[in-house]
Structure formats: structure tokens, C-alpha cells
PDB file of C-alpha atoms in Angstrom:
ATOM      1  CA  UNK A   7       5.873   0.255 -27.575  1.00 43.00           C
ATOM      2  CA  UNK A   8       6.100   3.823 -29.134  1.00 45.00           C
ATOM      3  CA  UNK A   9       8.275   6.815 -28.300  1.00 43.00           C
ATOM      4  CA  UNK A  10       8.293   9.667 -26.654  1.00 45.00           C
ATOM      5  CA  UNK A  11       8.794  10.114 -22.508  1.00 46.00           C
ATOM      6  CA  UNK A  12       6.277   7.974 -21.248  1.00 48.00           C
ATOM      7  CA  UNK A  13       8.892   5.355 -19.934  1.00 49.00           C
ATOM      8  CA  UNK A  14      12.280   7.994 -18.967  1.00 53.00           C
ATOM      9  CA  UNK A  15      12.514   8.361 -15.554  1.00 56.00           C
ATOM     10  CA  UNK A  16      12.129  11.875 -14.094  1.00 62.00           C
ATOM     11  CA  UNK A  17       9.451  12.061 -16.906  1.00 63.00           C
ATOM     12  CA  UNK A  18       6.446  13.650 -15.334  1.00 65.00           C
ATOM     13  CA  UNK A  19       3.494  11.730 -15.588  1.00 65.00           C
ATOM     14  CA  UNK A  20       0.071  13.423 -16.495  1.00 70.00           C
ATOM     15  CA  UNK A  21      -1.690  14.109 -13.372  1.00 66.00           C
ATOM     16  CA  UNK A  22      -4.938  12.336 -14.516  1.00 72.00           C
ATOM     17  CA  UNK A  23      -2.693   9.254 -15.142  1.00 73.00           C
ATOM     18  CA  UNK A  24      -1.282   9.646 -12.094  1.00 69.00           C
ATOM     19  CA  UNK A  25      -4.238   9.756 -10.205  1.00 69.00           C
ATOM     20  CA  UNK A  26      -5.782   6.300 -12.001  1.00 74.00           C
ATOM     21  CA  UNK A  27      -2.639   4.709 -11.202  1.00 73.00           C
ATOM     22  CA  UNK A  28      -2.846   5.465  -6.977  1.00 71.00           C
ATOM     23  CA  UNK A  29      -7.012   4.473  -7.536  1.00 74.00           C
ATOM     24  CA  UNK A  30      -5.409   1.258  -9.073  1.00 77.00           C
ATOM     25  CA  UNK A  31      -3.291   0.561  -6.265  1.00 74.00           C
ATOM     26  CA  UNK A  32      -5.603   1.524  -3.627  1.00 75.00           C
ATOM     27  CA  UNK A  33      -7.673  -1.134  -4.703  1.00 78.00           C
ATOM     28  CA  UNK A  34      -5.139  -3.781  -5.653  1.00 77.00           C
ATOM     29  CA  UNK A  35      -3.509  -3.091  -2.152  1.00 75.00           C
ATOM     30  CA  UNK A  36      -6.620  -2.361   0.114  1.00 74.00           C
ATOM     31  CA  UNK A  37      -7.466  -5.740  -1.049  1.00 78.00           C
ATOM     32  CA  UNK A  38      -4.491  -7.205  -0.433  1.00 77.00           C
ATOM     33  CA  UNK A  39      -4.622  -6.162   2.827  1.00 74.00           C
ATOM     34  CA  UNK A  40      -8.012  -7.457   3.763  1.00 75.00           C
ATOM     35  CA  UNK A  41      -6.670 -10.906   2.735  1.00 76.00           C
ATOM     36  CA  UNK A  42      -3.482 -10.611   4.489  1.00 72.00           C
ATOM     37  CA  UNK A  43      -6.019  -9.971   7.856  1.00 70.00           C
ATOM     38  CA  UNK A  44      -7.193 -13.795   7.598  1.00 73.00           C
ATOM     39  CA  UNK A  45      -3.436 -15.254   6.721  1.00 68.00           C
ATOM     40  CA  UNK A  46      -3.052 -17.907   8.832  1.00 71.00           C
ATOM     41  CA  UNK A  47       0.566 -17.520   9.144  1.00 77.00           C
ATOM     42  CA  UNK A  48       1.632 -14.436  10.615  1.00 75.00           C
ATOM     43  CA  UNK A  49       5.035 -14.193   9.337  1.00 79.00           C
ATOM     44  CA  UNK A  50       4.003 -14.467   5.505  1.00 80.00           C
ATOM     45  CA  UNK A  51       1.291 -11.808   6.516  1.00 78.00           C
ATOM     46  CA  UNK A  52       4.323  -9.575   7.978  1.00 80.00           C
ATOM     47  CA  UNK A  53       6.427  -9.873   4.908  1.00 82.00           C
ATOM     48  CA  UNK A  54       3.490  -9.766   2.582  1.00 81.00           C
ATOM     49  CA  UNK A  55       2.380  -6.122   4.681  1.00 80.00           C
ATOM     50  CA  UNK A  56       6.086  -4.697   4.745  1.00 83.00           C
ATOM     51  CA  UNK A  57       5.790  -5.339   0.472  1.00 82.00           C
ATOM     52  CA  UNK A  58       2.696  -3.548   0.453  1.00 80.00           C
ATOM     53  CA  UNK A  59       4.060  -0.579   2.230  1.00 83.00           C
ATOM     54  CA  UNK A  60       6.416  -0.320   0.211  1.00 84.00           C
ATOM     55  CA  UNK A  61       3.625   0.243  -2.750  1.00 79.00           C
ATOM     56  CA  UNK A  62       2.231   2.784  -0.579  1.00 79.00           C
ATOM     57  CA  UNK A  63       5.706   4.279  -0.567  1.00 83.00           C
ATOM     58  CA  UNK A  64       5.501   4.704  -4.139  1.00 81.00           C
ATOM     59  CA  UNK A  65       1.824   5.398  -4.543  1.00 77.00           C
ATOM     60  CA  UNK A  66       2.668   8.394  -1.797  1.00 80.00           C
ATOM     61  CA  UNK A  67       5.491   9.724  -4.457  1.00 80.00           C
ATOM     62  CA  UNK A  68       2.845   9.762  -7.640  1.00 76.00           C
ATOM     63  CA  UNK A  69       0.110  11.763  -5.050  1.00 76.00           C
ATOM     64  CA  UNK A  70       2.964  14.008  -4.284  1.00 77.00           C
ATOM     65  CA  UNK A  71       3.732  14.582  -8.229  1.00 75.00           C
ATOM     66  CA  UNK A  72      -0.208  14.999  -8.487  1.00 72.00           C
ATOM     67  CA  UNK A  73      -0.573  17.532  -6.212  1.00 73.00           C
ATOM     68  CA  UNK A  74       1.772  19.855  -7.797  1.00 73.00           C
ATOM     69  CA  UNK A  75      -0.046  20.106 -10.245  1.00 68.00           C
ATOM     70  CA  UNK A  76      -3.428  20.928  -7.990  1.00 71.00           C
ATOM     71  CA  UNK A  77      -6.469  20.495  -8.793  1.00 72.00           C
ATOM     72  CA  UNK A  78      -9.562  17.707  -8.160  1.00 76.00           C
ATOM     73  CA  UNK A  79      -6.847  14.692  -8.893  1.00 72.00           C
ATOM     74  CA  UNK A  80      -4.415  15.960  -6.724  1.00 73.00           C
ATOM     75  CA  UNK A  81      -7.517  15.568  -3.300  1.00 76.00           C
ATOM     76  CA  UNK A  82      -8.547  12.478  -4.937  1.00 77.00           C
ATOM     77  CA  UNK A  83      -4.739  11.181  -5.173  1.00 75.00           C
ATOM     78  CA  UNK A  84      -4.402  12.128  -1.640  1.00 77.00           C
ATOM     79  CA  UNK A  85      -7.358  10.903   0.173  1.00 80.00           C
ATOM     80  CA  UNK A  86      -6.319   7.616  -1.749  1.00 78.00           C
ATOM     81  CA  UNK A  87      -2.503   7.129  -0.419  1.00 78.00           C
ATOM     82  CA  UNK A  88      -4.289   8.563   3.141  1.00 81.00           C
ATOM     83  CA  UNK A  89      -7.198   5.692   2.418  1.00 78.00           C
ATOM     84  CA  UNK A  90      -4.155   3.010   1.414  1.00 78.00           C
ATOM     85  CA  UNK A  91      -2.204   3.728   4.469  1.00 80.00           C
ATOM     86  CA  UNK A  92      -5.150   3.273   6.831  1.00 82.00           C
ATOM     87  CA  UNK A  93      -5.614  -0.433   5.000  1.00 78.00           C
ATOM     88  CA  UNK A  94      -1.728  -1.472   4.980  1.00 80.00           C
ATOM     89  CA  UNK A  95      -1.586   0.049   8.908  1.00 83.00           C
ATOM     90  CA  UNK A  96      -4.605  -2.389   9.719  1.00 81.00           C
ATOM     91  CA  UNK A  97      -3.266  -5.570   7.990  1.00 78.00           C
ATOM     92  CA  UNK A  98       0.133  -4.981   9.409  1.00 82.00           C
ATOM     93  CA  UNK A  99      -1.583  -4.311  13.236  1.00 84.00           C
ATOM     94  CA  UNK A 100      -3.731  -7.298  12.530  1.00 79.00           C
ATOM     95  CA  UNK A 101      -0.844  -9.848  11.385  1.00 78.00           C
ATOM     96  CA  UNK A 102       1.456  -8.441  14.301  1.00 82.00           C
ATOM     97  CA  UNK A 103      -1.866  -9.593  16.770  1.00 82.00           C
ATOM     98  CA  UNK A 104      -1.962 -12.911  15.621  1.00 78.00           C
ATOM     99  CA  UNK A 105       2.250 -13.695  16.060  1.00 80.00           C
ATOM    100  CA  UNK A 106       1.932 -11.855  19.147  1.00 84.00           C
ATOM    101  CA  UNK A 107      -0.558 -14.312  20.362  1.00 81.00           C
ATOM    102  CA  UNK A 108       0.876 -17.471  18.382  1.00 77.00           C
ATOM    103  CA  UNK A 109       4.035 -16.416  20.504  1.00 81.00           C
ATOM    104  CA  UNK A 110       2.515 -16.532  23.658  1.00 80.00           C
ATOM    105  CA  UNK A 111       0.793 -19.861  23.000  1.00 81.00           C
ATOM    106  CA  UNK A 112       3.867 -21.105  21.846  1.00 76.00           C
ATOM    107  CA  UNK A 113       5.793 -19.439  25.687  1.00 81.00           C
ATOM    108  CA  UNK A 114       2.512 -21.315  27.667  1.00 79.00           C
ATOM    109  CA  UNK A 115       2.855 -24.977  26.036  1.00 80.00           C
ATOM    110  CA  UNK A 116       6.314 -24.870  26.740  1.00 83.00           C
ATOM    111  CA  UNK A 117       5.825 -24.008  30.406  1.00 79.00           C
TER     112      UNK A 117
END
């Protein structure tokens, strides 16, 4: 609860809140992304990964209102949405893999 500008939107966010809250979802995410890698069934994975990037989306828009302001967050915020790309990039390369192949097992046993 409380007042003040904390929840308006267009309110600009401290930058050293801004840069816990991309560390928080480069870890939530990063992880999420190493679990989507073993997901047995690719097309959760997919739609699971296309969510995610859509946190990176937003975790991208925070960095950029960090880095306006400069300063050590800002190159920490940074690296991090660089760092959570990289992750979401792998799980979504590693779920496409595995329907790729699940395809072409599915194209062979009906040969």
C-alpha cells in the first residue's frame, strides 16, 4: 500500500531498483531456461521460451531506463538483459532441436 508514484506508469523507477529488478529476472529466467532445455515436450518448451522473451523484452526496457541515468547499475543492468538474452536464445535453440528432430522421427516411422 502507501502513496506516492511508485505504482503510476511513466513513473521512473530508481535506478538501483531498477537494476535489482533485471538481477531478479535474470535469475528467475536464466533458470527457467535451463529447465525449459530438458522439457520433454518441445512445443510447451517453445511457448514457455517465447513467454520468457517476452520478460526479456521488458527487463531490456528497465536496463534502458537504467542507463540513462549512468553509472555502475546502468553496466550491471546491461550485462544482465545481454546475460538473459544469451539464456532465453539457448533454451529457445535447444527446444527448436528437439521438435526438429521429434519431426523427423515422426517423417521416418511414417515412411
Amino acid at each position: 500500500g502507501g502513496g506516492g508514484d511508485e505504482g503510476e506508469p511513466g513513473a521512473p523507477m530508481p535506478p538501483d531498483r531498477c537494476a535489482a529488478a533485471v538481477s531478479i529476472a535474470v535469475d528467475a529466467v536464466t533458470l527457467l531456461a535451463r529447465v525449459l532445455t530438458q522439457e520433454e515436450e518441445p512445443e510447451v518448451a517453445l511457448a514457455a521460451v517465447t513467454s520468457l522473451e517476452t520478460v526479456v523484452e521488458r527487463a531490456a526496457r528497465i536496463a534502458r531506463e537504467v542507463s540513462t541515468a549512468g553509472g555502475e547499475e546502468a553496466a550491471t543492468a546491461t550485462a544482465a538483459v545481454a546475460s538473459l538474452a544469451g539464456a532465453v536464445g539457448a533454451a529457445r535453440a535447444a527446444a527448436e532441436a528437439v521438435l526438429e528432430g521429434a519431426t523427423g522421427c515422426q517423417a521416418e516411422l511414417a515412411e
